Amino acid sequence: MSAREIGPVLDFLGITRWREQRQGGERQDEWSPPTLPAAPPSKQSVSLPPGSVPDGVIAGLDWDPLAERVSGCERCPLCRTRTQTVFGSGSRHADWLFVGEAPGAEEDRQGLPFVGRAGQLLTSMIEAMGLERNGVFISNVLKCRPPGNRDPAPDEIKACLPYLDRQISLLKPKIVVVLGRIAAQSLLATEVPISRLRGQVRSYGPDGIPLVVTYHPAYLLRNPIAKRESWRDLRLALATFGGRA
Ligand code: URA
């Protein structure tokens, strides 16, 4: 790896680059891991009304009509508490798809995915991989913010997944990187813990799109030590894609 390539990796891992400290003419090199606190998510859940738009309709929509359906969606009660929906962002021709859980407060305000603190870390993960944020596509399992950033309820996931499924069939990514337990279990339709979902290439859908699971950036903000394992996952994704892991 060249010096130019290693910089973004060190930034993601939170390793402060070599710093000159002149003490009595001596030069000292040091690095320091960051510690970033975050609140745990609430466990409150909601009960859901029946869906209003059939899954079969969603499965036939092109990008713009799909985005329109999402913005007016009333398939679950989150439509009553959201400021706006968060469809996803990036290139509709991307080879890489990154999938998170659900919008947070900042995403709900801006209508864009991963624009808060976790989003800054996701950008740094993407750049550490030698990719550009606007060259990939970023989406979430849920298109609306669960109030108070609680975990998505199973019925909310069920109501919203057809949108992500359709985004994936339109995008036809060469690889999917899934961020965190909830997104991984939702996309893979399993209750297997994330510890067993990570570390191996999985596959998504009838076309067997390779899928790699890693930790959610919000988890990495709370547990920066896990960034090393996450970097291993991202290298696995790069190797799978045919990059330079
Ligand atoms: N966390 C997510 O899972 N998605 C976002 O868009 C923001 C934070």
PDB file of C-alpha atoms in Angstrom, residues 43-195:
ATOM      1  CA  LYS A  43     -36.144  -1.285  22.904  1.00  0.00           C
ATOM      2  CA  GLN A  44     -39.649   0.208  22.587  1.00  0.00           C
ATOM      3  CA  SER A  45     -41.726  -1.252  19.711  1.00  0.00           C
ATOM      4  CA  VAL A  46     -44.939  -0.418  17.845  1.00  0.00           C
ATOM      5  CA  SER A  47     -47.824  -2.419  16.381  1.00  0.00           C
ATOM      6  CA  LEU A  48     -48.448  -1.868  12.663  1.00  0.00           C
ATOM      7  CA  PRO A  49     -51.509  -1.420  10.437  1.00  0.00           C
ATOM      8  CA  PRO A  50     -51.795  -3.498   7.234  1.00  0.00           C
ATOM      9  CA  GLY A  51     -49.695  -2.299   4.261  1.00  0.00           C
ATOM     10  CA  SER A  52     -51.304   0.006   1.730  1.00  0.00           C
ATOM     11  CA  VAL A  53     -49.145  -0.612  -1.372  1.00  0.00           C
ATOM     12  CA  PRO A  54     -48.803  -4.268  -2.431  1.00  0.00           C
ATOM     13  CA  ASP A  55     -45.270  -5.670  -2.590  1.00  0.00           C
ATOM     14  CA  GLY A  56     -45.925  -6.730  -6.202  1.00  0.00           C
ATOM     15  CA  VAL A  57     -46.426  -3.101  -7.250  1.00  0.00           C
ATOM     16  CA  ILE A  58     -43.158  -2.033  -5.626  1.00  0.00           C
ATOM     17  CA  ALA A  59     -41.310  -4.898  -7.341  1.00  0.00           C
ATOM     18  CA  GLY A  60     -42.212  -3.451 -10.763  1.00  0.00           C
ATOM     19  CA  LEU A  61     -41.216   0.193 -10.226  1.00  0.00           C
ATOM     20  CA  ASP A  62     -38.296   2.017 -11.865  1.00  0.00           C
ATOM     21  CA  TRP A  63     -36.038   4.355  -9.831  1.00  0.00           C
ATOM     22  CA  ASP A  64     -38.075   7.578  -9.979  1.00  0.00           C
ATOM     23  CA  PRO A  65     -41.521   6.048  -9.352  1.00  0.00           C
ATOM     24  CA  LEU A  66     -39.941   3.983  -6.576  1.00  0.00           C
ATOM     25  CA  ALA A  67     -38.501   7.127  -4.946  1.00  0.00           C
ATOM     26  CA  GLU A  68     -41.925   8.764  -5.253  1.00  0.00           C
ATOM     27  CA  ARG A  69     -43.653   5.775  -3.599  1.00  0.00           C
ATOM     28  CA  VAL A  70     -41.148   5.857  -0.770  1.00  0.00           C
ATOM     29  CA  SER A  71     -41.639   9.576  -0.166  1.00  0.00           C
ATOM     30  CA  GLY A  72     -45.410   9.108   0.170  1.00  0.00           C
ATOM     31  CA  CYS A  73     -45.243   5.750   1.932  1.00  0.00           C
ATOM     32  CA  GLU A  74     -47.841   4.898   4.590  1.00  0.00           C
ATOM     33  CA  ARG A  75     -47.112   1.178   4.905  1.00  0.00           C
ATOM     34  CA  CYS A  76     -46.311   1.512   8.603  1.00  0.00           C
ATOM     35  CA  PRO A  77     -46.924   3.981  11.449  1.00  0.00           C
ATOM     36  CA  LEU A  78     -43.442   5.498  11.138  1.00  0.00           C
ATOM     37  CA  CYS A  79     -44.995   7.709   8.433  1.00  0.00           C
ATOM     38  CA  ARG A  80     -46.716   9.602  11.244  1.00  0.00           C
ATOM     39  CA  THR A  81     -43.544  10.458  13.161  1.00  0.00           C
ATOM     40  CA  ARG A  82     -40.993  11.029  10.377  1.00  0.00           C
ATOM     41  CA  THR A  83     -40.031  14.469   9.087  1.00  0.00           C
ATOM     42  CA  GLN A  84     -39.323  12.951   5.680  1.00  0.00           C
ATOM     43  CA  THR A  85     -38.321   9.624   4.155  1.00  0.00           C
ATOM     44  CA  VAL A  86     -34.700   8.729   3.395  1.00  0.00           C
ATOM     45  CA  PHE A  87     -34.580   6.918   0.059  1.00  0.00           C
ATOM     46  CA  GLY A  88     -30.827   6.443  -0.259  1.00  0.00           C
ATOM     47  CA  SER A  89     -28.056   8.316  -2.025  1.00  0.00           C
ATOM     48  CA  GLY A  90     -25.178   7.861  -4.410  1.00  0.00           C
ATOM     49  CA  SER A  91     -24.734   6.505  -7.904  1.00  0.00           C
ATOM     50  CA  ARG A  92     -27.564   4.485  -9.420  1.00  0.00           C
ATOM     51  CA  HIS A  93     -24.851   2.736 -11.436  1.00  0.00           C
ATOM     52  CA  ALA A  94     -22.672   1.836  -8.464  1.00  0.00           C
ATOM     53  CA  ASP A  95     -20.958  -1.531  -8.141  1.00  0.00           C
ATOM     54  CA  TRP A  96     -20.959  -1.156  -4.353  1.00  0.00           C
ATOM     55  CA  LEU A  97     -24.037  -0.973  -2.138  1.00  0.00           C
ATOM     56  CA  PHE A  98     -23.778  -0.169   1.579  1.00  0.00           C
ATOM     57  CA  VAL A  99     -26.871  -0.948   3.651  1.00  0.00           C
ATOM     58  CA  GLY A 100     -27.561   0.418   7.125  1.00  0.00           C
ATOM     59  CA  GLU A 101     -30.429   0.015   9.536  1.00  0.00           C
ATOM     60  CA  ALA A 102     -32.598   3.148   9.580  1.00  0.00           C
ATOM     61  CA  PRO A 103     -32.296   6.926   9.433  1.00  0.00           C
ATOM     62  CA  GLY A 104     -31.380   8.750  12.620  1.00  0.00           C
ATOM     63  CA  ALA A 105     -32.288  12.277  13.664  1.00  0.00           C
ATOM     64  CA  GLU A 106     -29.934  14.037  11.244  1.00  0.00           C
ATOM     65  CA  GLU A 107     -30.927  11.795   8.329  1.00  0.00           C
ATOM     66  CA  ASP A 108     -34.612  12.453   9.101  1.00  0.00           C
ATOM     67  CA  ARG A 109     -33.861  16.190   9.010  1.00  0.00           C
ATOM     68  CA  GLN A 110     -31.832  16.147   5.779  1.00  0.00           C
ATOM     69  CA  GLY A 111     -33.572  13.300   3.918  1.00  0.00           C
ATOM     70  CA  LEU A 112     -30.191  11.675   3.237  1.00  0.00           C
ATOM     71  CA  PRO A 113     -28.654   8.485   4.643  1.00  0.00           C
ATOM     72  CA  PHE A 114     -25.663   8.451   6.960  1.00  0.00           C
ATOM     73  CA  VAL A 115     -25.113  12.183   7.374  1.00  0.00           C
ATOM     74  CA  GLY A 116     -24.654  12.216  11.159  1.00  0.00           C
ATOM     75  CA  ARG A 117     -21.686  11.057  13.223  1.00  0.00           C
ATOM     76  CA  ALA A 118     -22.062   7.423  12.153  1.00  0.00           C
ATOM     77  CA  GLY A 119     -22.228   8.696   8.593  1.00  0.00           C
ATOM     78  CA  GLN A 120     -18.907  10.490   8.935  1.00  0.00           C
ATOM     79  CA  LEU A 121     -17.377   7.217  10.046  1.00  0.00           C
ATOM     80  CA  LEU A 122     -19.037   5.358   7.157  1.00  0.00           C
ATOM     81  CA  THR A 123     -17.501   7.889   4.750  1.00  0.00           C
ATOM     82  CA  SER A 124     -14.137   7.212   6.320  1.00  0.00           C
ATOM     83  CA  MET A 125     -14.677   3.425   5.927  1.00  0.00           C
ATOM     84  CA  ILE A 126     -15.565   3.899   2.255  1.00  0.00           C
ATOM     85  CA  GLU A 127     -12.508   6.089   1.658  1.00  0.00           C
ATOM     86  CA  ALA A 128     -10.239   3.646   3.499  1.00  0.00           C
ATOM     87  CA  MET A 129     -11.368   1.096   0.903  1.00  0.00           C
ATOM     88  CA  GLY A 130     -10.143   3.393  -1.869  1.00  0.00           C
ATOM     89  CA  LEU A 131     -13.718   4.211  -2.927  1.00  0.00           C
ATOM     90  CA  GLU A 132     -15.576   7.515  -3.121  1.00  0.00           C
ATOM     91  CA  ARG A 133     -18.788   8.064  -1.216  1.00  0.00           C
ATOM     92  CA  ASN A 134     -20.615   9.458  -4.244  1.00  0.00           C
ATOM     93  CA  GLY A 135     -19.453   6.510  -6.379  1.00  0.00           C
ATOM     94  CA  VAL A 136     -21.260   3.944  -4.216  1.00  0.00           C
ATOM     95  CA  PHE A 137     -24.952   3.668  -3.293  1.00  0.00           C
ATOM     96  CA  ILE A 138     -25.990   3.960   0.350  1.00  0.00           C
ATOM     97  CA  SER A 139     -29.365   2.860   1.632  1.00  0.00           C
ATOM     98  CA  ASN A 140     -31.115   1.538   4.725  1.00  0.00           C
ATOM     99  CA  VAL A 141     -33.492  -1.267   5.593  1.00  0.00           C
ATOM    100  CA  LEU A 142     -35.978   1.318   6.909  1.00  0.00           C
ATOM    101  CA  LYS A 143     -36.681   4.499   4.980  1.00  0.00           C
ATOM    102  CA  CYS A 144     -38.149   6.301   8.012  1.00  0.00           C
ATOM    103  CA  ARG A 145     -36.644   7.124  11.383  1.00  0.00           C
ATOM    104  CA  PRO A 146     -37.860   5.068  14.338  1.00  0.00           C
ATOM    105  CA  PRO A 147     -38.682   7.598  17.066  1.00  0.00           C
ATOM    106  CA  GLY A 148     -35.909   8.077  19.586  1.00  0.00           C
ATOM    107  CA  ASN A 149     -33.612   5.953  17.391  1.00  0.00           C
ATOM    108  CA  ARG A 150     -35.052   2.756  18.876  1.00  0.00           C
ATOM    109  CA  ASP A 151     -34.467  -0.548  17.055  1.00  0.00           C
ATOM    110  CA  PRO A 152     -36.784  -1.120  14.082  1.00  0.00           C
ATOM    111  CA  ALA A 153     -39.759  -3.367  14.933  1.00  0.00           C
ATOM    112  CA  PRO A 154     -40.106  -6.623  12.921  1.00  0.00           C
ATOM    113  CA  ASP A 155     -43.331  -5.403  11.262  1.00  0.00           C
ATOM    114  CA  GLU A 156     -41.658  -2.149  10.226  1.00  0.00           C
ATOM    115  CA  ILE A 157     -38.838  -4.129   8.635  1.00  0.00           C
ATOM    116  CA  LYS A 158     -41.340  -6.384   6.870  1.00  0.00           C
ATOM    117  CA  ALA A 159     -43.271  -3.392   5.552  1.00  0.00           C
ATOM    118  CA  CYS A 160     -40.169  -1.580   4.294  1.00  0.00           C
ATOM    119  CA  LEU A 161     -37.949  -4.373   2.922  1.00  0.00           C
ATOM    120  CA  PRO A 162     -39.673  -4.517  -0.502  1.00  0.00           C
ATOM    121  CA  TYR A 163     -38.260  -1.029  -1.182  1.00  0.00           C
ATOM    122  CA  LEU A 164     -34.695  -2.150  -0.484  1.00  0.00           C
ATOM    123  CA  ASP A 165     -35.235  -5.367  -2.447  1.00  0.00           C
ATOM    124  CA  ARG A 166     -36.361  -3.271  -5.407  1.00  0.00           C
ATOM    125  CA  GLN A 167     -33.408  -0.869  -5.030  1.00  0.00           C
ATOM    126  CA  ILE A 168     -31.096  -3.879  -5.167  1.00  0.00           C
ATOM    127  CA  SER A 169     -32.739  -5.336  -8.273  1.00  0.00           C
ATOM    128  CA  LEU A 170     -32.524  -1.970 -10.039  1.00  0.00           C
ATOM    129  CA  LEU A 171     -28.958  -1.250  -8.958  1.00  0.00           C
ATOM    130  CA  LYS A 172     -27.620  -4.769  -9.552  1.00  0.00           C
ATOM    131  CA  PRO A 173     -24.583  -4.106  -7.349  1.00  0.00           C
ATOM    132  CA  LYS A 174     -21.537  -6.324  -7.715  1.00  0.00           C
ATOM    133  CA  ILE A 175     -21.265  -6.502  -3.928  1.00  0.00           C
ATOM    134  CA  VAL A 176     -23.262  -5.500  -0.855  1.00  0.00           C
ATOM    135  CA  VAL A 177     -21.673  -4.401   2.417  1.00  0.00           C
ATOM    136  CA  VAL A 178     -24.146  -4.709   5.257  1.00  0.00           C
ATOM    137  CA  LEU A 179     -23.705  -2.568   8.332  1.00  0.00           C
ATOM    138  CA  GLY A 180     -24.747  -4.083  11.640  1.00  0.00           C
ATOM    139  CA  ARG A 181     -26.855  -6.885  13.045  1.00  0.00           C
ATOM    140  CA  ILE A 182     -30.308  -5.601  12.167  1.00  0.00           C
ATOM    141  CA  ALA A 183     -29.535  -4.895   8.518  1.00  0.00           C
ATOM    142  CA  ALA A 184     -27.678  -8.211   8.190  1.00  0.00           C
ATOM    143  CA  GLN A 185     -30.421 -10.295   9.785  1.00  0.00           C
ATOM    144  CA  SER A 186     -33.084  -8.489   7.741  1.00  0.00           C
ATOM    145  CA  LEU A 187     -31.351  -8.938   4.383  1.00  0.00           C
ATOM    146  CA  LEU A 188     -30.323 -12.508   5.070  1.00  0.00           C
ATOM    147  CA  ALA A 189     -33.665 -13.388   6.725  1.00  0.00           C
ATOM    148  CA  THR A 190     -31.968 -15.015   9.663  1.00  0.00           C
ATOM    149  CA  GLU A 191     -31.613 -14.666  13.411  1.00  0.00           C
ATOM    150  CA  VAL A 192     -27.997 -15.847  13.401  1.00  0.00           C
ATOM    151  CA  PRO A 193     -25.921 -13.449  15.543  1.00  0.00           C
ATOM    152  CA  ILE A 194     -23.656 -10.964  13.790  1.00  0.00           C
ATOM    153  CA  SER A 195     -20.590 -12.685  15.243  1.00  0.00           C
TER     154      SER A 195
END
